Amino acid sequence: MEITNEIKTRIATAIAGDRENYPSDAKHAVALGIAPSVYNAIKKGNFEKQVSDANWVGIARRLGVVLRQEMAWTAAKTQTWVFITTQLETCQEGSLSAIMCDIPNIGKTFTARAYVKTHKHAVYIDCSQVKTKLKLVRKIAKEFGVNANGRYSDVYEDLVAYLRTIDTPLVILDEAGDLQYEAFLELKALWNATEHACGWYMMGADGLQEKIVRAIEGKKVGYTEMLSRFGDTFSKVTPDDAKERQKFLKAQAAIVAQVNAPEGVNIAQLVTLSGGGLRRIYTEIEKIKKGA
């Protein structure tokens, strides 16, 4: 698709808003993957021949800027939202660590992404995109605005030094079950190097818990120590009982539908159609708005 000046202006506005989460323009430029001179030009409103369309798209995706005509979506304070946000704030303020393992499609990723937009020194990492040790550490460094190029050992040391320098950093690791074994070991090393200086929050579906428990039972090196550093427990928000869990999911779906569905829509019918799944709620509301 063509990246028009109107779209570039919207992305530049999002860049300006995201700047509040970084200590300097230079750090922000590194996090966005552009040169400081280019960052400065965009800041001044000079878009011509500064960034390729592919890079504009990448920045837009990172900042959550909608490029196509998509439905506006309002964040709803569901039980999942409140639970995860509270845990994230606790981890960040106290430089603590925790693991959240729960079923898919309850709003974990949406909440985490929303959190980093409004909290300085908090970064979100999609581990499914950076499964190896090298990619993971370079990605974390880049998100904090630390130079992620050059020798890996230098990137690692610069990242650790930076995390120990800034106030209450937080690293959110989503889809953590996708990480390779060496990446898990490196997380343990990073935790050791930043103890009492950085908060860590690991998220995933039920498979993440199964992977860690299975590794511990098989006496795989590093997993017991890593779980200990992350609180020795797996937190979750959904009830274990099947009937109670279904009630929980439908209650969440109703909250989301109430703040996003057009006036006059039958909320109960929407919730029934969705089965409590938030992605299905989005799809059903989108159908209604397109048909209006």
PDB file of C-alpha atoms in Angstrom:
ATOM      1  CA  MET A   1       0.000   0.000   0.000  1.00  0.00           C
ATOM      2  CA  GLU A   2       1.042   3.590  -0.545  1.00  0.00           C
ATOM      3  CA  ILE A   3       2.234   5.411   2.565  1.00  0.00           C
ATOM      4  CA  THR A   4       0.673   8.831   2.020  1.00  0.00           C
ATOM      5  CA  ASN A   5       1.670  12.038   3.798  1.00  0.00           C
ATOM      6  CA  GLU A   6      -1.531  11.750   5.838  1.00  0.00           C
ATOM      7  CA  ILE A   7      -0.434   8.328   7.103  1.00  0.00           C
ATOM      8  CA  LYS A   8       3.109   9.584   7.723  1.00  0.00           C
ATOM      9  CA  THR A   9       1.707  12.465   9.753  1.00  0.00           C
ATOM     10  CA  ARG A  10      -0.288  10.037  11.906  1.00  0.00           C
ATOM     11  CA  ILE A  11       2.801   7.889  12.434  1.00  0.00           C
ATOM     12  CA  ALA A  12       4.852  10.982  13.306  1.00  0.00           C
ATOM     13  CA  THR A  13       2.201  11.940  15.869  1.00  0.00           C
ATOM     14  CA  ALA A  14       2.469   8.470  17.398  1.00  0.00           C
ATOM     15  CA  ILE A  15       6.268   8.819  17.457  1.00  0.00           C
ATOM     16  CA  ALA A  16       5.928  12.092  19.364  1.00  0.00           C
ATOM     17  CA  GLY A  17       3.639  10.414  21.891  1.00  0.00           C
ATOM     18  CA  ASP A  18       5.961   7.444  22.333  1.00  0.00           C
ATOM     19  CA  ARG A  19       8.937   9.756  22.865  1.00  0.00           C
ATOM     20  CA  GLU A  20       7.801  10.347  26.468  1.00  0.00           C
ATOM     21  CA  ASN A  21       8.878   6.800  27.320  1.00  0.00           C
ATOM     22  CA  TYR A  22      12.528   7.401  26.402  1.00  0.00           C
ATOM     23  CA  PRO A  23      15.211   9.587  28.012  1.00  0.00           C
ATOM     24  CA  SER A  24      16.471  11.073  24.743  1.00  0.00           C
ATOM     25  CA  ASP A  25      15.767  11.405  21.020  1.00  0.00           C
ATOM     26  CA  ALA A  26      18.820   9.254  20.310  1.00  0.00           C
ATOM     27  CA  LYS A  27      17.529   6.349  22.424  1.00  0.00           C
ATOM     28  CA  HIS A  28      14.110   6.646  20.823  1.00  0.00           C
ATOM     29  CA  ALA A  29      15.623   6.639  17.336  1.00  0.00           C
ATOM     30  CA  VAL A  30      17.494   3.407  18.080  1.00  0.00           C
ATOM     31  CA  ALA A  31      14.312   1.799  19.399  1.00  0.00           C
ATOM     32  CA  LEU A  32      12.484   2.779  16.201  1.00  0.00           C
ATOM     33  CA  GLY A  33      15.335   1.546  14.012  1.00  0.00           C
ATOM     34  CA  ILE A  34      16.155   4.872  12.345  1.00  0.00           C
ATOM     35  CA  ALA A  35      19.170   7.164  12.349  1.00  0.00           C
ATOM     36  CA  PRO A  36      19.157  10.173  14.728  1.00  0.00           C
ATOM     37  CA  SER A  37      19.344  12.552  11.741  1.00  0.00           C
ATOM     38  CA  VAL A  38      16.280  10.927  10.193  1.00  0.00           C
ATOM     39  CA  TYR A  39      14.487  11.040  13.542  1.00  0.00           C
ATOM     40  CA  ASN A  40      15.226  14.760  13.776  1.00  0.00           C
ATOM     41  CA  ALA A  41      13.901  15.359  10.254  1.00  0.00           C
ATOM     42  CA  ILE A  42      10.641  13.527  10.999  1.00  0.00           C
ATOM     43  CA  LYS A  43      10.326  15.466  14.246  1.00  0.00           C
ATOM     44  CA  LYS A  44      10.468  18.676  12.200  1.00  0.00           C
ATOM     45  CA  GLY A  45       7.826  17.400   9.767  1.00  0.00           C
ATOM     46  CA  ASN A  46      10.215  16.653   6.918  1.00  0.00           C
ATOM     47  CA  PHE A  47       9.070  13.259   5.597  1.00  0.00           C
ATOM     48  CA  GLU A  48      10.414  13.319   2.037  1.00  0.00           C
ATOM     49  CA  LYS A  49      12.920  10.546   1.277  1.00  0.00           C
ATOM     50  CA  GLN A  50      13.716  10.023   4.957  1.00  0.00           C
ATOM     51  CA  VAL A  51      12.270   6.567   5.580  1.00  0.00           C
ATOM     52  CA  SER A  52      11.313   3.774   3.183  1.00  0.00           C
ATOM     53  CA  ASP A  53       7.674   2.696   3.024  1.00  0.00           C
ATOM     54  CA  ALA A  54       8.666  -0.631   4.592  1.00  0.00           C
ATOM     55  CA  ASN A  55      10.216   1.185   7.563  1.00  0.00           C
ATOM     56  CA  TRP A  56       7.176   3.446   7.916  1.00  0.00           C
ATOM     57  CA  VAL A  57       5.031   0.302   8.104  1.00  0.00           C
ATOM     58  CA  GLY A  58       7.377  -1.229  10.698  1.00  0.00           C
ATOM     59  CA  ILE A  59       7.244   1.868  12.902  1.00  0.00           C
ATOM     60  CA  ALA A  60       3.453   2.032  12.553  1.00  0.00           C
ATOM     61  CA  ARG A  61       3.113  -1.607  13.592  1.00  0.00           C
ATOM     62  CA  ARG A  62       5.373  -1.083  16.601  1.00  0.00           C
ATOM     63  CA  LEU A  63       3.386   1.951  17.750  1.00  0.00           C
ATOM     64  CA  GLY A  64      -0.035   0.497  16.972  1.00  0.00           C
ATOM     65  CA  VAL A  65      -0.884   2.984  14.218  1.00  0.00           C
ATOM     66  CA  VAL A  66      -3.697   1.735  11.983  1.00  0.00           C
ATOM     67  CA  LEU A  67      -2.721   2.044   8.307  1.00  0.00           C
ATOM     68  CA  ARG A  68      -5.894   0.803   6.665  1.00  0.00           C
ATOM     69  CA  GLN A  69      -9.430   1.811   7.415  1.00  0.00           C
ATOM     70  CA  GLU A  70     -10.021  -0.265  10.525  1.00  0.00           C
ATOM     71  CA  MET A  71     -12.515  -0.168  13.324  1.00  0.00           C
ATOM     72  CA  ALA A  72     -11.711   2.038  16.294  1.00  0.00           C
ATOM     73  CA  TRP A  73     -11.348  -0.056  19.444  1.00  0.00           C
ATOM     74  CA  THR A  74     -11.637   1.122  23.039  1.00  0.00           C
ATOM     75  CA  ALA A  75      -9.728  -0.664  25.783  1.00  0.00           C
ATOM     76  CA  ALA A  76     -12.064  -2.189  28.367  1.00  0.00           C
ATOM     77  CA  LYS A  77     -11.046  -2.733  31.977  1.00  0.00           C
ATOM     78  CA  THR A  78     -11.800  -6.433  32.154  1.00  0.00           C
ATOM     79  CA  GLN A  79     -10.655  -8.644  35.021  1.00  0.00           C
ATOM     80  CA  THR A  80      -7.696  -9.711  32.883  1.00  0.00           C
ATOM     81  CA  TRP A  81      -6.779  -6.072  32.228  1.00  0.00           C
ATOM     82  CA  VAL A  82      -6.898  -5.182  35.920  1.00  0.00           C
ATOM     83  CA  PHE A  83      -5.062  -8.343  37.025  1.00  0.00           C
ATOM     84  CA  ILE A  84      -2.175  -8.047  34.546  1.00  0.00           C
ATOM     85  CA  THR A  85      -1.834  -4.277  34.853  1.00  0.00           C
ATOM     86  CA  THR A  86      -1.599  -4.588  38.629  1.00  0.00           C
ATOM     87  CA  GLN A  87       1.051  -7.294  38.332  1.00  0.00           C
ATOM     88  CA  LEU A  88       3.030  -5.272  35.795  1.00  0.00           C
ATOM     89  CA  GLU A  89       2.978  -2.186  38.012  1.00  0.00           C
ATOM     90  CA  THR A  90       4.100  -4.240  41.004  1.00  0.00           C
ATOM     91  CA  CYS A  91       6.952  -5.834  39.050  1.00  0.00           C
ATOM     92  CA  GLN A  92       8.093  -2.513  37.620  1.00  0.00           C
ATOM     93  CA  GLU A  93       7.895  -0.487  40.808  1.00  0.00           C
ATOM     94  CA  GLY A  94       9.606  -3.151  42.929  1.00  0.00           C
ATOM     95  CA  SER A  95      11.988  -4.608  40.308  1.00  0.00           C
ATOM     96  CA  LEU A  96      10.268  -7.970  40.790  1.00  0.00           C
ATOM     97  CA  SER A  97       9.570 -10.876  38.447  1.00  0.00           C
ATOM     98  CA  ALA A  98       6.521 -13.032  37.746  1.00  0.00           C
ATOM     99  CA  ILE A  99       5.119 -15.542  35.272  1.00  0.00           C
ATOM    100  CA  MET A 100       1.568 -15.364  33.926  1.00  0.00           C
ATOM    101  CA  CYS A 101       0.298 -18.586  32.316  1.00  0.00           C
ATOM    102  CA  ASP A 102      -3.300 -18.682  31.166  1.00  0.00           C
ATOM    103  CA  ILE A 103      -5.560 -19.694  28.307  1.00  0.00           C
ATOM    104  CA  PRO A 104      -5.386 -17.779  24.995  1.00  0.00           C
ATOM    105  CA  ASN A 105      -7.798 -15.070  23.856  1.00  0.00           C
ATOM    106  CA  ILE A 106      -8.424 -13.343  27.194  1.00  0.00           C
ATOM    107  CA  GLY A 107      -6.561 -10.098  26.484  1.00  0.00           C
ATOM    108  CA  LYS A 108      -3.049 -10.770  27.826  1.00  0.00           C
ATOM    109  CA  THR A 109      -1.179  -9.363  24.833  1.00  0.00           C
ATOM    110  CA  PHE A 110      -3.555  -6.416  24.370  1.00  0.00           C
ATOM    111  CA  THR A 111      -3.073  -5.414  28.018  1.00  0.00           C
ATOM    112  CA  ALA A 112       0.719  -5.736  27.902  1.00  0.00           C
ATOM    113  CA  ARG A 113       1.006  -3.684  24.712  1.00  0.00           C
ATOM    114  CA  ALA A 114      -1.234  -1.001  26.176  1.00  0.00           C
ATOM    115  CA  TYR A 115       0.838  -0.912  29.369  1.00  0.00           C
ATOM    116  CA  VAL A 116       4.147  -0.105  27.662  1.00  0.00           C
ATOM    117  CA  LYS A 117       2.539   2.811  25.822  1.00  0.00           C
ATOM    118  CA  THR A 118       1.840   4.588  29.093  1.00  0.00           C
ATOM    119  CA  HIS A 119       4.750   3.514  31.297  1.00  0.00           C
ATOM    120  CA  LYS A 120       8.269   4.827  30.904  1.00  0.00           C
ATOM    121  CA  HIS A 121      11.134   2.304  30.731  1.00  0.00           C
ATOM    122  CA  ALA A 122       8.756  -0.614  30.036  1.00  0.00           C
ATOM    123  CA  VAL A 123       9.232  -2.670  26.860  1.00  0.00           C
ATOM    124  CA  TYR A 124       7.183  -5.418  25.218  1.00  0.00           C
ATOM    125  CA  ILE A 125       8.913  -8.352  23.523  1.00  0.00           C
ATOM    126  CA  ASP A 126       7.082 -10.869  21.322  1.00  0.00           C
ATOM    127  CA  CYS A 127       9.284 -13.908  21.895  1.00  0.00           C
ATOM    128  CA  SER A 128       7.716 -15.786  18.985  1.00  0.00           C
ATOM    129  CA  GLN A 129       9.625 -13.379  16.734  1.00  0.00           C
ATOM    130  CA  VAL A 130      12.952 -13.621  18.583  1.00  0.00           C
ATOM    131  CA  LYS A 131      13.284 -17.244  19.683  1.00  0.00           C
ATOM    132  CA  THR A 132      17.076 -17.458  19.865  1.00  0.00           C
ATOM    133  CA  LYS A 133      19.412 -16.071  22.520  1.00  0.00           C
ATOM    134  CA  LEU A 134      21.076 -13.586  20.173  1.00  0.00           C
ATOM    135  CA  LYS A 135      17.840 -12.268  18.656  1.00  0.00           C
ATOM    136  CA  LEU A 136      16.186 -11.963  22.063  1.00  0.00           C
ATOM    137  CA  VAL A 137      18.931  -9.932  23.713  1.00  0.00           C
ATOM    138  CA  ARG A 138      19.426  -7.710  20.655  1.00  0.00           C
ATOM    139  CA  LYS A 139      15.666  -7.066  20.544  1.00  0.00           C
ATOM    140  CA  ILE A 140      15.505  -6.132  24.232  1.00  0.00           C
ATOM    141  CA  ALA A 141      18.491  -3.812  23.748  1.00  0.00           C
ATOM    142  CA  LYS A 142      16.911  -2.156  20.723  1.00  0.00           C
ATOM    143  CA  GLU A 143      13.596  -1.599  22.512  1.00  0.00           C
ATOM    144  CA  PHE A 144      15.425   0.275  25.261  1.00  0.00           C
ATOM    145  CA  GLY A 145      17.324   2.344  22.694  1.00  0.00           C
ATOM    146  CA  VAL A 146      20.634   0.585  23.331  1.00  0.00           C
ATOM    147  CA  ASN A 147      22.773  -0.084  20.259  1.00  0.00           C
ATOM    148  CA  ALA A 148      21.919  -3.643  19.209  1.00  0.00           C
ATOM    149  CA  ASN A 149      24.552  -3.940  16.483  1.00  0.00           C
ATOM    150  CA  GLY A 150      28.121  -5.119  16.811  1.00  0.00           C
ATOM    151  CA  ARG A 151      29.516  -7.982  18.872  1.00  0.00           C
ATOM    152  CA  TYR A 152      26.943  -9.840  20.942  1.00  0.00           C
ATOM    153  CA  SER A 153      29.051  -9.613  24.103  1.00  0.00           C
ATOM    154  CA  ASP A 154      29.172  -5.826  23.753  1.00  0.00           C
ATOM    155  CA  VAL A 155      25.403  -5.591  23.219  1.00  0.00           C
ATOM    156  CA  TYR A 156      24.797  -7.763  26.290  1.00  0.00           C
ATOM    157  CA  GLU A 157      27.121  -5.724  28.505  1.00  0.00           C
ATOM    158  CA  ASP A 158      25.730  -2.398  27.262  1.00  0.00           C
ATOM    159  CA  LEU A 159      22.184  -3.600  27.909  1.00  0.00           C
ATOM    160  CA  VAL A 160      22.966  -4.743  31.436  1.00  0.00           C
ATOM    161  CA  ALA A 161      24.756  -1.491  32.211  1.00  0.00           C
ATOM    162  CA  TYR A 162      21.813   0.536  30.897  1.00  0.00           C
ATOM    163  CA  LEU A 163      19.201  -1.468  32.823  1.00  0.00           C
ATOM    164  CA  ARG A 164      21.165  -0.924  36.014  1.00  0.00           C
ATOM    165  CA  THR A 165      21.331   2.822  35.327  1.00  0.00           C
ATOM    166  CA  ILE A 166      17.728   3.818  34.551  1.00  0.00           C
ATOM    167  CA  ASP A 167      14.843   3.939  37.019  1.00  0.00           C
ATOM    168  CA  THR A 168      12.624   0.849  37.350  1.00  0.00           C
ATOM    169  CA  PRO A 169      12.872  -0.743  33.898  1.00  0.00           C
ATOM    170  CA  LEU A 170      10.467  -3.566  33.031  1.00  0.00           C
ATOM    171  CA  VAL A 171      10.777  -6.252  30.348  1.00  0.00           C
ATOM    172  CA  ILE A 172       7.552  -8.005  29.315  1.00  0.00           C
ATOM    173  CA  LEU A 173       8.207 -11.333  27.577  1.00  0.00           C
ATOM    174  CA  ASP A 174       5.094 -12.468  25.702  1.00  0.00           C
ATOM    175  CA  GLU A 175       4.810 -15.898  24.025  1.00  0.00           C
ATOM    176  CA  ALA A 176       7.751 -16.940  26.212  1.00  0.00           C
ATOM    177  CA  GLY A 177       7.074 -20.618  25.561  1.00  0.00           C
ATOM    178  CA  ASP A 178       8.499 -20.146  22.063  1.00  0.00           C
ATOM    179  CA  LEU A 179      11.982 -19.336  23.364  1.00  0.00           C
ATOM    180  CA  GLN A 180      14.757 -21.817  22.694  1.00  0.00           C
ATOM    181  CA  TYR A 181      16.615 -23.433  25.590  1.00  0.00           C
ATOM    182  CA  GLU A 182      19.681 -21.173  25.279  1.00  0.00           C
ATOM    183  CA  ALA A 183      17.414 -18.114  25.374  1.00  0.00           C
ATOM    184  CA  PHE A 184      15.902 -19.297  28.665  1.00  0.00           C
ATOM    185  CA  LEU A 185      19.386 -19.709  30.112  1.00  0.00           C
ATOM    186  CA  GLU A 186      20.308 -16.220  28.955  1.00  0.00           C
ATOM    187  CA  LEU A 187      17.227 -14.829  30.688  1.00  0.00           C
ATOM    188  CA  LYS A 188      18.499 -16.348  33.922  1.00  0.00           C
ATOM    189  CA  ALA A 189      21.859 -14.653  33.337  1.00  0.00           C
ATOM    190  CA  LEU A 190      20.171 -11.317  32.586  1.00  0.00           C
ATOM    191  CA  TRP A 191      18.071 -11.623  35.744  1.00  0.00           C
ATOM    192  CA  ASN A 192      21.220 -12.277  37.785  1.00  0.00           C
ATOM    193  CA  ALA A 193      22.978  -9.301  36.228  1.00  0.00           C
ATOM    194  CA  THR A 194      20.048  -6.932  36.880  1.00  0.00           C
ATOM    195  CA  GLU A 195      18.787  -8.218  40.237  1.00  0.00           C
ATOM    196  CA  HIS A 196      16.978  -5.491  42.225  1.00  0.00           C
ATOM    197  CA  ALA A 197      17.384  -3.159  39.237  1.00  0.00           C
ATOM    198  CA  CYS A 198      14.918  -4.488  36.631  1.00  0.00           C
ATOM    199  CA  GLY A 199      11.465  -6.068  36.634  1.00  0.00           C
ATOM    200  CA  TRP A 200      10.693  -9.090  34.425  1.00  0.00           C
ATOM    201  CA  TYR A 201       7.250 -10.367  33.459  1.00  0.00           C
ATOM    202  CA  MET A 202       6.869 -13.569  31.453  1.00  0.00           C
ATOM    203  CA  MET A 203       3.564 -14.402  29.739  1.00  0.00           C
ATOM    204  CA  GLY A 204       2.261 -17.347  27.804  1.00  0.00           C
ATOM    205  CA  ALA A 205      -0.532 -19.855  27.409  1.00  0.00           C
ATOM    206  CA  ASP A 206      -0.809 -23.127  29.307  1.00  0.00           C
ATOM    207  CA  GLY A 207       1.991 -24.558  27.162  1.00  0.00           C
ATOM    208  CA  LEU A 208       4.555 -22.284  28.820  1.00  0.00           C
ATOM    209  CA  GLN A 209       3.826 -23.750  32.248  1.00  0.00           C
ATOM    210  CA  GLU A 210       3.904 -27.284  30.874  1.00  0.00           C
ATOM    211  CA  LYS A 211       7.253 -26.622  29.187  1.00  0.00           C
ATOM    212  CA  ILE A 212       8.862 -25.300  32.371  1.00  0.00           C
ATOM    213  CA  VAL A 213       7.408 -28.012  34.620  1.00  0.00           C
ATOM    214  CA  ARG A 214       8.443 -30.748  32.190  1.00  0.00           C
ATOM    215  CA  ALA A 215      11.979 -29.342  31.996  1.00  0.00           C
ATOM    216  CA  ILE A 216      12.241 -29.194  35.793  1.00  0.00           C
ATOM    217  CA  GLU A 217      10.960 -32.760  36.161  1.00  0.00           C
ATOM    218  CA  GLY A 218      13.529 -33.844  33.578  1.00  0.00           C
ATOM    219  CA  LYS A 219      16.246 -32.052  35.578  1.00  0.00           C
ATOM    220  CA  LYS A 220      17.106 -29.821  32.635  1.00  0.00           C
ATOM    221  CA  VAL A 221      19.797 -27.392  33.734  1.00  0.00           C
ATOM    222  CA  GLY A 222      18.661 -23.856  34.532  1.00  0.00           C
ATOM    223  CA  TYR A 223      14.884 -24.186  34.699  1.00  0.00           C
ATOM    224  CA  THR A 224      14.546 -24.670  38.463  1.00  0.00           C
ATOM    225  CA  GLU A 225      16.753 -21.631  39.078  1.00  0.00           C
ATOM    226  CA  MET A 226      14.868 -19.564  36.527  1.00  0.00           C
ATOM    227  CA  LEU A 227      11.455 -20.414  38.010  1.00  0.00           C
ATOM    228  CA  SER A 228      12.801 -19.490  41.447  1.00  0.00           C
ATOM    229  CA  ARG A 229      13.837 -16.087  40.141  1.00  0.00           C
ATOM    230  CA  PHE A 230      10.360 -15.568  38.688  1.00  0.00           C
ATOM    231  CA  GLY A 231       8.578 -16.196  41.970  1.00  0.00           C
ATOM    232  CA  ASP A 232       8.350 -19.998  42.055  1.00  0.00           C
ATOM    233  CA  THR A 233       4.740 -19.890  40.907  1.00  0.00           C
ATOM    234  CA  PHE A 234       2.531 -19.446  37.853  1.00  0.00           C
ATOM    235  CA  SER A 235      -0.175 -16.816  38.152  1.00  0.00           C
ATOM    236  CA  LYS A 236      -3.460 -16.944  36.249  1.00  0.00           C
ATOM    237  CA  VAL A 237      -6.715 -15.053  36.224  1.00  0.00           C
ATOM    238  CA  THR A 238      -9.225 -17.536  34.780  1.00  0.00           C
ATOM    239  CA  PRO A 239     -10.964 -19.961  37.188  1.00  0.00           C
ATOM    240  CA  ASP A 240      -9.977 -23.644  37.078  1.00  0.00           C
ATOM    241  CA  ASP A 241     -13.566 -24.878  37.220  1.00  0.00           C
ATOM    242  CA  ALA A 242     -14.971 -25.188  33.670  1.00  0.00           C
ATOM    243  CA  LYS A 243     -18.366 -23.636  34.458  1.00  0.00           C
ATOM    244  CA  GLU A 244     -16.847 -20.766  36.413  1.00  0.00           C
ATOM    245  CA  ARG A 245     -14.308 -20.189  33.646  1.00  0.00           C
ATOM    246  CA  GLN A 246     -17.065 -19.930  31.047  1.00  0.00           C
ATOM    247  CA  LYS A 247     -18.915 -17.412  33.223  1.00  0.00           C
ATOM    248  CA  PHE A 248     -15.674 -15.448  33.587  1.00  0.00           C
ATOM    249  CA  LEU A 249     -15.054 -15.380  29.821  1.00  0.00           C
ATOM    250  CA  LYS A 250     -18.602 -14.296  29.021  1.00  0.00           C
ATOM    251  CA  ALA A 251     -18.439 -11.561  31.671  1.00  0.00           C
ATOM    252  CA  GLN A 252     -15.245 -10.243  30.076  1.00  0.00           C
ATOM    253  CA  ALA A 253     -16.753 -10.402  26.604  1.00  0.00           C
ATOM    254  CA  ALA A 254     -19.777  -8.441  27.836  1.00  0.00           C
ATOM    255  CA  ILE A 255     -17.548  -5.683  29.270  1.00  0.00           C
ATOM    256  CA  VAL A 256     -15.645  -5.381  25.984  1.00  0.00           C
ATOM    257  CA  ALA A 257     -18.837  -5.405  23.928  1.00  0.00           C
ATOM    258  CA  GLN A 258     -20.488  -2.738  26.070  1.00  0.00           C
ATOM    259  CA  VAL A 259     -17.715  -0.195  25.397  1.00  0.00           C
ATOM    260  CA  ASN A 260     -17.244  -1.033  21.701  1.00  0.00           C
ATOM    261  CA  ALA A 261     -20.546  -2.159  20.189  1.00  0.00           C
ATOM    262  CA  PRO A 262     -22.838   0.400  18.506  1.00  0.00           C
ATOM    263  CA  GLU A 263     -25.739   1.708  20.537  1.00  0.00           C
ATOM    264  CA  GLY A 264     -28.767  -0.556  20.499  1.00  0.00           C
ATOM    265  CA  VAL A 265     -26.894  -3.781  19.806  1.00  0.00           C
ATOM    266  CA  ASN A 266     -27.993  -6.816  21.798  1.00  0.00           C
ATOM    267  CA  ILE A 267     -24.961  -7.393  24.047  1.00  0.00           C
ATOM    268  CA  ALA A 268     -26.188 -10.745  25.351  1.00  0.00           C
ATOM    269  CA  GLN A 269     -26.557 -12.038  21.793  1.00  0.00           C
ATOM    270  CA  LEU A 270     -23.061 -10.838  20.923  1.00  0.00           C
ATOM    271  CA  VAL A 271     -21.598 -12.603  23.936  1.00  0.00           C
ATOM    272  CA  THR A 272     -23.405 -15.820  23.038  1.00  0.00           C
ATOM    273  CA  LEU A 273     -22.055 -15.661  19.476  1.00  0.00           C
ATOM    274  CA  SER A 274     -18.528 -15.092  20.753  1.00  0.00           C
ATOM    275  CA  GLY A 275     -18.546 -17.880  23.305  1.00  0.00           C
ATOM    276  CA  GLY A 276     -16.531 -15.521  25.484  1.00  0.00           C
ATOM    277  CA  GLY A 277     -13.688 -15.156  22.968  1.00  0.00           C
ATOM    278  CA  LEU A 278     -12.485 -11.561  22.628  1.00  0.00           C
ATOM    279  CA  ARG A 279     -11.266 -11.969  19.041  1.00  0.00           C
ATOM    280  CA  ARG A 280     -14.724 -13.211  18.057  1.00  0.00           C
ATOM    281  CA  ILE A 281     -16.295 -10.211  19.806  1.00  0.00           C
ATOM    282  CA  TYR A 282     -14.135  -7.933  17.654  1.00  0.00           C
ATOM    283  CA  THR A 283     -15.160  -9.795  14.487  1.00  0.00           C
ATOM    284  CA  GLU A 284     -18.886  -9.672  15.301  1.00  0.00           C
ATOM    285  CA  ILE A 285     -18.800  -5.950  16.135  1.00  0.00           C
ATOM    286  CA  GLU A 286     -16.835  -5.274  12.950  1.00  0.00           C
ATOM    287  CA  LYS A 287     -19.540  -7.067  10.931  1.00  0.00           C
ATOM    288  CA  ILE A 288     -22.225  -4.949  12.560  1.00  0.00           C
ATOM    289  CA  LYS A 289     -20.412  -1.672  11.886  1.00  0.00           C
ATOM    290  CA  LYS A 290     -19.645  -2.544   8.275  1.00  0.00           C
ATOM    291  CA  GLY A 291     -23.247  -3.499   7.701  1.00  0.00           C
ATOM    292  CA  ALA A 292     -24.586  -0.298   9.268  1.00  0.00           C
TER     293      ALA A 292
END
